[in-house]
Short mmCIF file of C-alpha atoms (C1' of nucleotides) in Angstrom, two decimals:
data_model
loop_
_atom_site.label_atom_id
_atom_site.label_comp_id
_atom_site.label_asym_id
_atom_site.label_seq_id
_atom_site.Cartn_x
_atom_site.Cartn_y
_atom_site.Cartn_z
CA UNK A 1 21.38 27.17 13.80
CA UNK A 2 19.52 24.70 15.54
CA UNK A 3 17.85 25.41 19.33
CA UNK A 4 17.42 28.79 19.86
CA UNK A 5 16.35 29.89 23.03
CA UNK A 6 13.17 29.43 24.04
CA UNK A 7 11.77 32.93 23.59
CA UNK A 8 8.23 33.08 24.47
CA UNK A 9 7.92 29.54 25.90
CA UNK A 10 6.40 30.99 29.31
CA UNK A 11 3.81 33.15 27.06
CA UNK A 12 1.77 29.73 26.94
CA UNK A 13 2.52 26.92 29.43
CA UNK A 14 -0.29 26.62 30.04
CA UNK A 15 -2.14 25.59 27.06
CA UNK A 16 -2.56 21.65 27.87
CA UNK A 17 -5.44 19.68 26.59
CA UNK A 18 -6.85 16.72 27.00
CA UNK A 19 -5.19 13.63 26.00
CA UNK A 20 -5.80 11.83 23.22
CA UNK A 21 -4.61 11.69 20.10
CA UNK A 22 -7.12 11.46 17.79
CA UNK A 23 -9.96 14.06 17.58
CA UNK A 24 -13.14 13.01 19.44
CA UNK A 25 -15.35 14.96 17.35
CA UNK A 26 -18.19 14.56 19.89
CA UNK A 27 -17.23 16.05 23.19
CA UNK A 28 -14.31 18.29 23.21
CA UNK A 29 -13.50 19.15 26.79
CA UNK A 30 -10.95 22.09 27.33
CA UNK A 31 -8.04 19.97 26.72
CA UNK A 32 -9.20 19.05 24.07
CA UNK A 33 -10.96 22.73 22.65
CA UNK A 34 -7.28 23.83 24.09
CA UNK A 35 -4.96 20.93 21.61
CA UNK A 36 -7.13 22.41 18.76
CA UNK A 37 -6.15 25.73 19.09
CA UNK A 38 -2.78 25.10 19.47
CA UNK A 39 -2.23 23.35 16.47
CA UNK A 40 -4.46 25.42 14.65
CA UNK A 41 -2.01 28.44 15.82
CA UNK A 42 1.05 26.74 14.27
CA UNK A 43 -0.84 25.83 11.03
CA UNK A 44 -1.78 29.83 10.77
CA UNK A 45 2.69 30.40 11.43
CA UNK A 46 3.29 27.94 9.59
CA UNK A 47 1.56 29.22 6.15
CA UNK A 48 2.57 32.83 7.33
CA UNK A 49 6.64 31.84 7.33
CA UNK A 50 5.74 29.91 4.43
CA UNK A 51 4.19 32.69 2.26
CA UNK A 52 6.70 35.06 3.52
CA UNK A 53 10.19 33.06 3.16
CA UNK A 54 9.31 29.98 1.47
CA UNK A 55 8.96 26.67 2.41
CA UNK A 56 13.02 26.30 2.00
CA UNK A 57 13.86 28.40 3.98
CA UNK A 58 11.17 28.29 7.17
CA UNK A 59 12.93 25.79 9.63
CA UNK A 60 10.75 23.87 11.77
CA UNK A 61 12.42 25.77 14.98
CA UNK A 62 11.18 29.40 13.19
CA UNK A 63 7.36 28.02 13.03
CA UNK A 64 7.99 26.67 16.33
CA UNK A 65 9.14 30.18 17.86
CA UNK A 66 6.49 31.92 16.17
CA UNK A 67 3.45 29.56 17.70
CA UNK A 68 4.95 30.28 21.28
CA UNK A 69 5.88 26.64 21.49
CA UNK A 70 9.01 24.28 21.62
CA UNK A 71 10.59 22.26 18.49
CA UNK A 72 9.91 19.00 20.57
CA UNK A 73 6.09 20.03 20.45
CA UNK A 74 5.97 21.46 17.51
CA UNK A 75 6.48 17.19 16.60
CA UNK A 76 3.83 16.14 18.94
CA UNK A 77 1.55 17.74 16.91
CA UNK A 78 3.16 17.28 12.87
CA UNK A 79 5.40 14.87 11.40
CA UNK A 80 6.81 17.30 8.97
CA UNK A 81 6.81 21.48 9.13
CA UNK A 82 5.13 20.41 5.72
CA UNK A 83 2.01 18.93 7.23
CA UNK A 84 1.79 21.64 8.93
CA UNK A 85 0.16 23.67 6.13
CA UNK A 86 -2.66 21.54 4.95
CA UNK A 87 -5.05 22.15 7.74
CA UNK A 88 -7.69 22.83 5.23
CA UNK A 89 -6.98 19.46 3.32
CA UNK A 90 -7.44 17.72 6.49
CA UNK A 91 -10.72 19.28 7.19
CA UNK A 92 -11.65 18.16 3.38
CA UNK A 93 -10.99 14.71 3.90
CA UNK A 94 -12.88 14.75 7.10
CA UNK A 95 -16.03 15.87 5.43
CA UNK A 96 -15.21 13.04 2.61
CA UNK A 97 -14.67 10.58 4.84
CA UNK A 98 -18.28 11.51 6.42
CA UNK A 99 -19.81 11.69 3.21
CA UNK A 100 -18.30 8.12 2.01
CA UNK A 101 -20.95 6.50 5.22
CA UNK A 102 -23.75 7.98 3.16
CA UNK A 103 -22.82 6.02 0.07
CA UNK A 104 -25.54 3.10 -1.28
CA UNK A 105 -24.04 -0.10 -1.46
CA UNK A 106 -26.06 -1.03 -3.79
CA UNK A 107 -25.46 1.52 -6.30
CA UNK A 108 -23.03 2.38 -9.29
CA UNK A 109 -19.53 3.05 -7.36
CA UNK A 110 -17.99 5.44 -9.65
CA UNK A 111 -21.56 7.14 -9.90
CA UNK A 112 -21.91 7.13 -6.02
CA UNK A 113 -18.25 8.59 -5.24
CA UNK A 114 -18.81 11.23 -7.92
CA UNK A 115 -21.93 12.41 -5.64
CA UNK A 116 -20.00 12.11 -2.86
CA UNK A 117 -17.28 14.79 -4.17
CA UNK A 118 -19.83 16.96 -5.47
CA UNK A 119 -21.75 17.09 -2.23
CA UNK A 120 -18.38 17.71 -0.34
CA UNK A 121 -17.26 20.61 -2.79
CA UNK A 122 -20.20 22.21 -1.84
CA UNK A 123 -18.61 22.96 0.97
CA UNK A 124 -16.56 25.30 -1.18
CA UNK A 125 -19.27 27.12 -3.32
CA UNK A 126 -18.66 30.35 -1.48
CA UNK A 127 -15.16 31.82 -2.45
CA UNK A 128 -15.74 34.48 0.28
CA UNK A 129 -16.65 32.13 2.98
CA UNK A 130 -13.41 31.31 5.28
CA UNK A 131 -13.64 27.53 4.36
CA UNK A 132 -12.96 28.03 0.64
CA UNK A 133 -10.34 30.76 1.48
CA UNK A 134 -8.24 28.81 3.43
CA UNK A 135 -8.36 25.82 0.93
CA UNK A 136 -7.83 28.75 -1.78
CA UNK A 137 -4.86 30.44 -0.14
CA UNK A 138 -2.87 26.96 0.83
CA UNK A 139 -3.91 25.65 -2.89
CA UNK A 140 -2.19 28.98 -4.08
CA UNK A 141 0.97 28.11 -1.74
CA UNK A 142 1.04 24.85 -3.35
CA UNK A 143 1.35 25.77 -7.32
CA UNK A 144 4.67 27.32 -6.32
CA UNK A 145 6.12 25.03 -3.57
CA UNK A 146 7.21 22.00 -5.00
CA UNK A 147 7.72 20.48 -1.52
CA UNK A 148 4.20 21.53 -0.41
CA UNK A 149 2.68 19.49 -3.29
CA UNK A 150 4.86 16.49 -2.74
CA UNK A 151 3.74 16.39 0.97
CA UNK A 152 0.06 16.87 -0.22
CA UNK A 153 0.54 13.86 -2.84
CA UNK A 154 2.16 11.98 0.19
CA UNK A 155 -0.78 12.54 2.47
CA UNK A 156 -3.15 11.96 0.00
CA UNK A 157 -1.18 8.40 -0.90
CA UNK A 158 -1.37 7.77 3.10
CA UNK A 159 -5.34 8.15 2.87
CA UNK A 160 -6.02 6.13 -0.33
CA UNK A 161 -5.27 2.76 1.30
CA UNK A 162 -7.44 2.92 4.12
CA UNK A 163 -10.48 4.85 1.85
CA UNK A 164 -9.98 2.00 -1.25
CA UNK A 165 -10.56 -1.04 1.64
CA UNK A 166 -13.53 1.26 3.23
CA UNK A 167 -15.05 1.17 -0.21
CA UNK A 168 -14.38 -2.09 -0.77
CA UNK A 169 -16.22 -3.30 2.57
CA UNK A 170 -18.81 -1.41 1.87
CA UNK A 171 -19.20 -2.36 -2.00
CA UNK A 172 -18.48 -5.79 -0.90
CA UNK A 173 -21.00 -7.48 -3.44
CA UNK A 174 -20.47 -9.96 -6.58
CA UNK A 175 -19.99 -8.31 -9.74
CA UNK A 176 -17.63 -5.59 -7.66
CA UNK A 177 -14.05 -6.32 -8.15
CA UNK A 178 -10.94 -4.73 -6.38
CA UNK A 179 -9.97 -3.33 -9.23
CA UNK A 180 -13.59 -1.87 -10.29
CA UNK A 181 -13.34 -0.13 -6.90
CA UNK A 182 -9.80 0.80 -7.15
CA UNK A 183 -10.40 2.30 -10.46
CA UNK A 184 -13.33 4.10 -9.82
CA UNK A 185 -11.87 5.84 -6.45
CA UNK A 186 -8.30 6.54 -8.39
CA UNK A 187 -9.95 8.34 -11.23
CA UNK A 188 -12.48 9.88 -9.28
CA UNK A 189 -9.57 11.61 -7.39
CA UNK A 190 -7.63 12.48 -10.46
CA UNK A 191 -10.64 15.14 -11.70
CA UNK A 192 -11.05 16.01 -8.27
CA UNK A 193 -7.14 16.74 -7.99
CA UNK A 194 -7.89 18.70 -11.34
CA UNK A 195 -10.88 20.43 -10.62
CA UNK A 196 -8.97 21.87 -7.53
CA UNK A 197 -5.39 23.17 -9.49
CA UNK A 198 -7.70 24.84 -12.10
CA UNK A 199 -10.24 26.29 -9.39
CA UNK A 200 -6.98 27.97 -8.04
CA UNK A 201 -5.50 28.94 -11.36
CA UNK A 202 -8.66 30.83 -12.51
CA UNK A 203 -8.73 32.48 -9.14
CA UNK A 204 -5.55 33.57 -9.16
CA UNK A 205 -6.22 34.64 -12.70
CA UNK A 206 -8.78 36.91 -11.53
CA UNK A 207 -11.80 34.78 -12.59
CA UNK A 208 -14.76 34.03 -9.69
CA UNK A 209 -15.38 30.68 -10.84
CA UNK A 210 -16.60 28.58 -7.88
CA UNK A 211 -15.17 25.26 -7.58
CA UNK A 212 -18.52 22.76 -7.45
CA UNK A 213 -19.27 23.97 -11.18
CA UNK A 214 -15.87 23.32 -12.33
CA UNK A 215 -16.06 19.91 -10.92
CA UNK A 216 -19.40 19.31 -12.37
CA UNK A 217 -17.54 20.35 -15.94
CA UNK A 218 -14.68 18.40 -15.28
CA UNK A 219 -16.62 15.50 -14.34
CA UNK A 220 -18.60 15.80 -17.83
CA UNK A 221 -15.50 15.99 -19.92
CA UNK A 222 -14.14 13.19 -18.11
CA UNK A 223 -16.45 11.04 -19.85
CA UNK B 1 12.26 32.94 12.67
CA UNK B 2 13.15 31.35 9.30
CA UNK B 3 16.65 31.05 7.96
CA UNK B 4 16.79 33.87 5.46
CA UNK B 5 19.42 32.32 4.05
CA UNK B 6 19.01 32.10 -0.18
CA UNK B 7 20.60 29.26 -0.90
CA UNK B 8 18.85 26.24 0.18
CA UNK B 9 16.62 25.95 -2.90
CA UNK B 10 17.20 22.71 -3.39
CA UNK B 11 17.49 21.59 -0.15
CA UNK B 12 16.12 18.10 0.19
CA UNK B 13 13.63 17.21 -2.14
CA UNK B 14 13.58 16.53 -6.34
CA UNK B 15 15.93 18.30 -7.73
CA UNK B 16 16.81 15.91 -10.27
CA UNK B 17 20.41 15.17 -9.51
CA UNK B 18 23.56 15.70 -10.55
CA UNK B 19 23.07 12.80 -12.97
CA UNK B 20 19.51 11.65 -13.95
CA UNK B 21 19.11 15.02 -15.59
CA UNK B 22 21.05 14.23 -18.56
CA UNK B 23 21.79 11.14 -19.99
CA UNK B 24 23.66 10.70 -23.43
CA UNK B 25 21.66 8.01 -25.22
CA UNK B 26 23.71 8.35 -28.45
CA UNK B 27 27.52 8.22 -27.70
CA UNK B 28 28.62 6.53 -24.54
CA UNK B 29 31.90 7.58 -23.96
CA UNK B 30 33.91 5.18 -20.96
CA UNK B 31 32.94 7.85 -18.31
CA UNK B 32 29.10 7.46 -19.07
CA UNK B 33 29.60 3.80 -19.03
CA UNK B 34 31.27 3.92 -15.78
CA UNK B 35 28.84 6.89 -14.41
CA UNK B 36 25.94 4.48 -15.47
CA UNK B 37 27.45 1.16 -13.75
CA UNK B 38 28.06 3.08 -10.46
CA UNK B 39 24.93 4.20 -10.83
CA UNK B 40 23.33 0.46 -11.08
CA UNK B 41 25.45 -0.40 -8.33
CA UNK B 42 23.93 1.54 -5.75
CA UNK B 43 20.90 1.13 -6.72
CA UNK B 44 21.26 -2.80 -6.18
CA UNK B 45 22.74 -2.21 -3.02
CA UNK B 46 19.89 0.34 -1.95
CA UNK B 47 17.12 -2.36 -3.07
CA UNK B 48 19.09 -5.17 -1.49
CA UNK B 49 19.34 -3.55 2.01
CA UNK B 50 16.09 -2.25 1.60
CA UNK B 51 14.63 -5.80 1.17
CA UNK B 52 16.79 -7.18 3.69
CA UNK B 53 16.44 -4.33 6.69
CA UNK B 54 13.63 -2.22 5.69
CA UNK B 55 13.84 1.47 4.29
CA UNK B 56 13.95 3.10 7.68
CA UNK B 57 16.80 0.98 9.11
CA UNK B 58 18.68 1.60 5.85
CA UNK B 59 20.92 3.97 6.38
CA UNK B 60 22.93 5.78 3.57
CA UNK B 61 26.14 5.38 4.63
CA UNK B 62 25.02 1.75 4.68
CA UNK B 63 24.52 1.88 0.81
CA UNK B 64 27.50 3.79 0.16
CA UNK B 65 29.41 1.38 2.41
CA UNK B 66 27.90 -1.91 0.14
CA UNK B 67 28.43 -0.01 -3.22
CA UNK B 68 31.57 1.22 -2.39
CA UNK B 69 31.60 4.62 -2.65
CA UNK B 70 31.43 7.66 0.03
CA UNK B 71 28.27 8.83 1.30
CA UNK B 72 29.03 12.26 -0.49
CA UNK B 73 29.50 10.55 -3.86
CA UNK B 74 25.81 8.51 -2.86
CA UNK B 75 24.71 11.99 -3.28
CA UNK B 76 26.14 12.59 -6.19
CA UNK B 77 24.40 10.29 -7.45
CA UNK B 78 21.08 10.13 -6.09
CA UNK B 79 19.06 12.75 -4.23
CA UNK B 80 17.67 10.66 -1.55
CA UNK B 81 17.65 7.38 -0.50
CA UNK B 82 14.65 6.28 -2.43
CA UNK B 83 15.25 7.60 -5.08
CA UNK B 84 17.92 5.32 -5.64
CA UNK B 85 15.21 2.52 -5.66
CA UNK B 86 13.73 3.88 -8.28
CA UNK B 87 16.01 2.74 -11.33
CA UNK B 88 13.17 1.07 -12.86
CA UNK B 89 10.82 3.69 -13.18
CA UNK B 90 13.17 6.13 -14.19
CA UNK B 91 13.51 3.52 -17.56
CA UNK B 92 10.04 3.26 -17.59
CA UNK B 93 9.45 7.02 -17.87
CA UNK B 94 12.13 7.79 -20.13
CA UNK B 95 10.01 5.42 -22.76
CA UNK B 96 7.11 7.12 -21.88
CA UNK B 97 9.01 10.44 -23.32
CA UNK B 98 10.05 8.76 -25.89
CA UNK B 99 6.57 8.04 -26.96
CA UNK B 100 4.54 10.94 -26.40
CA UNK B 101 6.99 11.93 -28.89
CA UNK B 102 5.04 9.97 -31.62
CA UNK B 103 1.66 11.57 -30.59
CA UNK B 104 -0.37 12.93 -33.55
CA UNK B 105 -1.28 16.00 -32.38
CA UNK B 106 -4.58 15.97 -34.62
CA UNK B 107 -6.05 12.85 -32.77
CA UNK B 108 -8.07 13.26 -29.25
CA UNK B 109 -5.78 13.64 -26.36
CA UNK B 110 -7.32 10.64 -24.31
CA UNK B 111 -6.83 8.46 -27.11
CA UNK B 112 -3.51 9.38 -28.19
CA UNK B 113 -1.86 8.96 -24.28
CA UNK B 114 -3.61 5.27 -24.26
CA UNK B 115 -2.12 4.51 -27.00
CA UNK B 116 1.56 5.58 -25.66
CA UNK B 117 0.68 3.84 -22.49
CA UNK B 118 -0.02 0.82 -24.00
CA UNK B 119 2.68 0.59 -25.89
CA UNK B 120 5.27 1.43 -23.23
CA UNK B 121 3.81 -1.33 -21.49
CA UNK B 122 4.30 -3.73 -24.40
CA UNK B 123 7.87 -3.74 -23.00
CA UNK B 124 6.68 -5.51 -19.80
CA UNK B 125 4.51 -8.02 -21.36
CA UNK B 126 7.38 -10.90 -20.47
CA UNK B 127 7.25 -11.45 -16.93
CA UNK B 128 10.50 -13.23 -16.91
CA UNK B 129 11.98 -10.78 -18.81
CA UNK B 130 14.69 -8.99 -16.99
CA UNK B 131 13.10 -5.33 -17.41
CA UNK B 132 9.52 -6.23 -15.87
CA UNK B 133 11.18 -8.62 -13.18
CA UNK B 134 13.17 -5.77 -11.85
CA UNK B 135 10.03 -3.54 -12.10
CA UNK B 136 8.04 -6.31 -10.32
CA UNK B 137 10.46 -6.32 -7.58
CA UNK B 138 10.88 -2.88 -7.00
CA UNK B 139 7.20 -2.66 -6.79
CA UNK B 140 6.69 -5.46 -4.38
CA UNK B 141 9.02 -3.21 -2.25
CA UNK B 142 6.99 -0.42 -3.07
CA UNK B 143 3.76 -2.07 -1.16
CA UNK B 144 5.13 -2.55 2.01
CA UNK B 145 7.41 0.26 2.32
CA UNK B 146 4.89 3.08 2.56
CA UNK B 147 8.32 5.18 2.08
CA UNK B 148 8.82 3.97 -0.99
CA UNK B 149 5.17 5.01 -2.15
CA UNK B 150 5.48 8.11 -1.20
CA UNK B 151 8.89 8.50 -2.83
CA UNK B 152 7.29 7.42 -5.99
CA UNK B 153 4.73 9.79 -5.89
CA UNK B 154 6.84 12.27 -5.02
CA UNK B 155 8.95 11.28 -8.41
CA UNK B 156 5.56 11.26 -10.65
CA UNK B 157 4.65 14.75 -9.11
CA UNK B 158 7.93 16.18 -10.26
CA UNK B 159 7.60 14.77 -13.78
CA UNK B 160 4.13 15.43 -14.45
CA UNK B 161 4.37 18.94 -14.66
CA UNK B 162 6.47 19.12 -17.14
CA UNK B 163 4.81 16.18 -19.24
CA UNK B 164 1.41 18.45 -19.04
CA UNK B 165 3.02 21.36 -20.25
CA UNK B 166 4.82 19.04 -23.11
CA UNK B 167 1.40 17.49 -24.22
CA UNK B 168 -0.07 20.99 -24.50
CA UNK B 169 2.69 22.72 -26.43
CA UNK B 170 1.91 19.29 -28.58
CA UNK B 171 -1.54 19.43 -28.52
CA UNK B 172 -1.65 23.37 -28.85
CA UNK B 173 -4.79 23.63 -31.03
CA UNK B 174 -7.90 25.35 -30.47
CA UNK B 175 -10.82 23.40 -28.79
CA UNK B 176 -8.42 21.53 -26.51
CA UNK B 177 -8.49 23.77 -23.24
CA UNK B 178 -5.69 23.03 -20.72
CA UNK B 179 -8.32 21.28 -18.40
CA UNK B 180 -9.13 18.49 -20.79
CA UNK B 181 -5.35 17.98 -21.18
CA UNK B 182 -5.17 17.96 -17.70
CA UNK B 183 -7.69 15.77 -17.27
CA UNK B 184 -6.91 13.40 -20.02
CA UNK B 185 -3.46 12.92 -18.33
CA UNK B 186 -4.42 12.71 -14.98
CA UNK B 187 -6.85 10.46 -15.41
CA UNK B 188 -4.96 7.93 -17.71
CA UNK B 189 -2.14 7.82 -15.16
CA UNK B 190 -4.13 7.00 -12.96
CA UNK B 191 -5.51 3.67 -14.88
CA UNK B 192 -1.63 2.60 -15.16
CA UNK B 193 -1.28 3.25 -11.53
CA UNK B 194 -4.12 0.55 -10.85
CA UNK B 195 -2.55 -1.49 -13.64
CA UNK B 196 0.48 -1.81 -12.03
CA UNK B 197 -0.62 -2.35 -8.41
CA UNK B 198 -3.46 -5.28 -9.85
CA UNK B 199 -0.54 -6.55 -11.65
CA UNK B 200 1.80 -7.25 -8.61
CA UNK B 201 -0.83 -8.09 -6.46
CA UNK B 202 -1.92 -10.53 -8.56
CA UNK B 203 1.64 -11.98 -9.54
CA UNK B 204 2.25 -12.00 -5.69
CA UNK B 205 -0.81 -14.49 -5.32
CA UNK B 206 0.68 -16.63 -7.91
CA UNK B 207 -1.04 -15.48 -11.09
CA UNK B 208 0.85 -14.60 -14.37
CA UNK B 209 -1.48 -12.35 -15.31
CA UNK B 210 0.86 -9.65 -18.01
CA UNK B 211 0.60 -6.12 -17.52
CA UNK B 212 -0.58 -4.80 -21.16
CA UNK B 213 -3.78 -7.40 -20.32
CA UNK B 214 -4.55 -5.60 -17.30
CA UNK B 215 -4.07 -2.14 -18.23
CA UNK B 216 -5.90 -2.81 -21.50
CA UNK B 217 -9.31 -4.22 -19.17
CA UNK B 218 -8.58 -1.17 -16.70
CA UNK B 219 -8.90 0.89 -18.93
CA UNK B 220 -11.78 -1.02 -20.48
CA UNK B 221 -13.55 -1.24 -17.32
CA UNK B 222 -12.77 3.12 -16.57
CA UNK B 223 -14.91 3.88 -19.84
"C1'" DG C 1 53.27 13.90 -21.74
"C1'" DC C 2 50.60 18.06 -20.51
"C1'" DC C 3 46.24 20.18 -19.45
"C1'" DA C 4 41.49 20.93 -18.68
"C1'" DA C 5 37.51 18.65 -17.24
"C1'" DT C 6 35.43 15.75 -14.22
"C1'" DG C 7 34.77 12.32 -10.47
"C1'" DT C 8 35.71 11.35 -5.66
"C1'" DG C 9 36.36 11.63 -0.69
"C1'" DG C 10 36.63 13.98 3.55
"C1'" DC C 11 35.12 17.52 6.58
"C1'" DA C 12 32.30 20.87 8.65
"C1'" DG C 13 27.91 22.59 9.35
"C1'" DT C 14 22.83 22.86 9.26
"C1'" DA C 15 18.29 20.78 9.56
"C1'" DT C 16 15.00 17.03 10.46
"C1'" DC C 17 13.19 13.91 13.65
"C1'" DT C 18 13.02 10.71 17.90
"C1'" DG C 19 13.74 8.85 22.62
"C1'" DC C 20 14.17 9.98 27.27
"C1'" DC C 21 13.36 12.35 31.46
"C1'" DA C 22 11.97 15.95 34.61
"C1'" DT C 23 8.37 19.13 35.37
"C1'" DA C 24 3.96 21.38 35.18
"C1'" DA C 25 -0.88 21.63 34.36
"C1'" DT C 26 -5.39 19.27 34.30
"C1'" DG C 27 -9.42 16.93 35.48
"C1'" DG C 28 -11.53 13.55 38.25
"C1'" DC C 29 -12.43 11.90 42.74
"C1'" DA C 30 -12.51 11.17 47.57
"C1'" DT D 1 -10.62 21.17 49.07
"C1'" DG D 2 -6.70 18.44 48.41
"C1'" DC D 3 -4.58 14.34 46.26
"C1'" DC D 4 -3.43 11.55 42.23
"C1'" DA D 5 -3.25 9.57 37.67
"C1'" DT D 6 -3.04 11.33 33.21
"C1'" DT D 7 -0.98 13.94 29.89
"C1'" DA D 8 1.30 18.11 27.75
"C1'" DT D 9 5.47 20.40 27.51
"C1'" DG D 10 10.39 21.57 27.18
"C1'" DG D 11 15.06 20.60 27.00
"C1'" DC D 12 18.70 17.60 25.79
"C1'" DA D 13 21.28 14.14 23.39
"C1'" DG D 14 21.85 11.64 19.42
"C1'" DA D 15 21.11 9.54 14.90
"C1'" DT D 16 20.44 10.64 10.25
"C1'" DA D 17 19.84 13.36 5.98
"C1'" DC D 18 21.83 16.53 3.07
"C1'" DT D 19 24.95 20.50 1.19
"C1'" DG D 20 29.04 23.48 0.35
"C1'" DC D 21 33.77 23.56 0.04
"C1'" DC D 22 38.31 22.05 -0.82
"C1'" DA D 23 41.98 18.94 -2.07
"C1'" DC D 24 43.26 15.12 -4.74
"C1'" DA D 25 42.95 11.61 -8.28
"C1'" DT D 26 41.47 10.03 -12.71
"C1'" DT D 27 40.36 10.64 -17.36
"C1'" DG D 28 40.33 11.87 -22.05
"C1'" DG D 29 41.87 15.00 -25.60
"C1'" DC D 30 45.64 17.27 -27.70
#
DNA sequence: GCCAATGTGGCAGTATCTGCCATAATGGCA
DNA sequence: TGCCATTATGGCAGATACTGCCACATTGGC
């Protein structure tokens, strides 16, 4: 049933923020601190209907109603209800997107964006600490929500352009070709991508493995 | 709140379809035939309107319209849009299955999937063969239509799964743990991947550069 | 030539997503 | 303090994607 009445859309009128669409990192003023919050709240009803009812059967109007907000917003701030639930992959690519301006130029590529993923799984050492848990708990939704990991694959896809021609400015030397660069990043993902399903799996199979080692072994086998 | 309602589990994403699940290679009886032309049809109307128009102004009913068929038999057919542009590497993964068959299950993982790989791509080695000229085009598509990519990805995702657990029923010896199978597939798809995209990129700029080539230096160069 | 199986089309209904417009809140500035 | 440009929000309409259901036609086997 689409459009339900707006229930609790008085609750928060007025949660504005400043403009913007992309995320000054610098100076958040209150509309900005106040856009955060709000999509950070439908993220957090978002994975709650999702974990509850599956991903099926959550409509975009249910997470909607549960953040206090319309369906119309609920599109100002995700293009899917399945974006909605990687948060926590977002803030991962942020950090590897910071990490990728401390790269040498100079240096091996595939050697360079293997330190680069290490240092940013770091990050994640702590399975207690909140960071890891939220990457741990969406992770988990993921392994049994088909159209969760499509969407993630989809994002990821999304980022790999603009990361491979970022790399490829910045490795922009003789002896460097596209494909070196493509390969390198492409591969580098894939044990990355691995490291992550079996961090998850031995989690969820009681095991307190932390998820920098397994990269580390992953890494080594991969060679 | 959410839809309770049960059914949806298939809702809108890969369920295979009605048809792609199974296909009879051995006896072709005149409805296969038939089911298979229809099937090609679409699909050439779906890549031609995609080509002409774009993805996004492609409408189904447009392709059902052009094939000739109802937009409820389009869906009989084909699970979404894109997937219908995807005729080529449906073919291309059905050989893949058909080779992992021939995998020695003795011999090292990573060696064993290269070898299947490369020989799949053997089929491709003609550019001006029909069966890499359609996969060419398709591709081509594939660059600019960021739909498309993700559609594709989406498709791989889906198929993956059940090619890991495949390979490790095969390769169900000790001292091969499920993260070096993992990892062995993961990572080789990801050198055909690059193959493919160097390949059209490189045909696009006028070079007649054959696939097996490239994917034999990729995965040169990835060692 | 009959029958069971299967393909097809039409229809209704739900869900996703976007454009448009009116309104409300904000933050800066005189 | 009060005004204004900016911007967030909500509601609505509408296009499109997709599914279940039912009736009808075609097919292939006997």
């Amino acid at each position: 049933m689409p459009q339900k009445s707006p229930i609790s859309g008085a609750s928060r009128t007025d949660v504005p923020g400043p403009s913007t669409a992309e995320l000054p990192a610098a100076a958040p003023g209150l509309r900005e601190r106040r856009r955060r919050q709000t999509r950070t709240e439908i993220s957090q009803a978002a994975l709650r209907l999702f974990q509850e009812y599956g991903v099926d059967a959550t409509t975009v109007d249910g997470i909607a109603n549960a953040a206090g907000i319309s369906q119309r917003t609920f599109f100002r701030y995700f293009t899917s209800k399945e974006e909605a639930a990687l948060p926590a992959h977002q803030d991962f690519d942020a950090a590897l997107e910071a990490g990728l301006l401390t790269i040498d130029p100079a240096g091996d590529p595939r050697e360079e964006l293997e330190r680069v993923y290490q240092q940013v799984m770091q990050g994640y050492a702590d399975n207690d600490a909140p960071q890891a848990r939220s990457m741990l708990l969406v992770n988990q939704l993921i392994r049994k929500e088909p159209l969760l990991r499509a969407a993630l694959l989809k994002h990821n896809a999304t980022r790999t352009t603009g990361l491979v021609d970022a790399l490829m400015d910045r490795f922009g030397r003789d002896g460097i070709s596209d494909l070196q660069i493509r390969l390198a990043f492409e591969t580098c993902a894939a044990v990355v991508r691995v490291a992550f399903e079996v961090w998850v799996t031995r989690r969820e199979a009681g095991r307190n493995d932390n998820l920098p080692d397994i990269y580390a072994s992953a890494r080594q086998l991969a060679h």
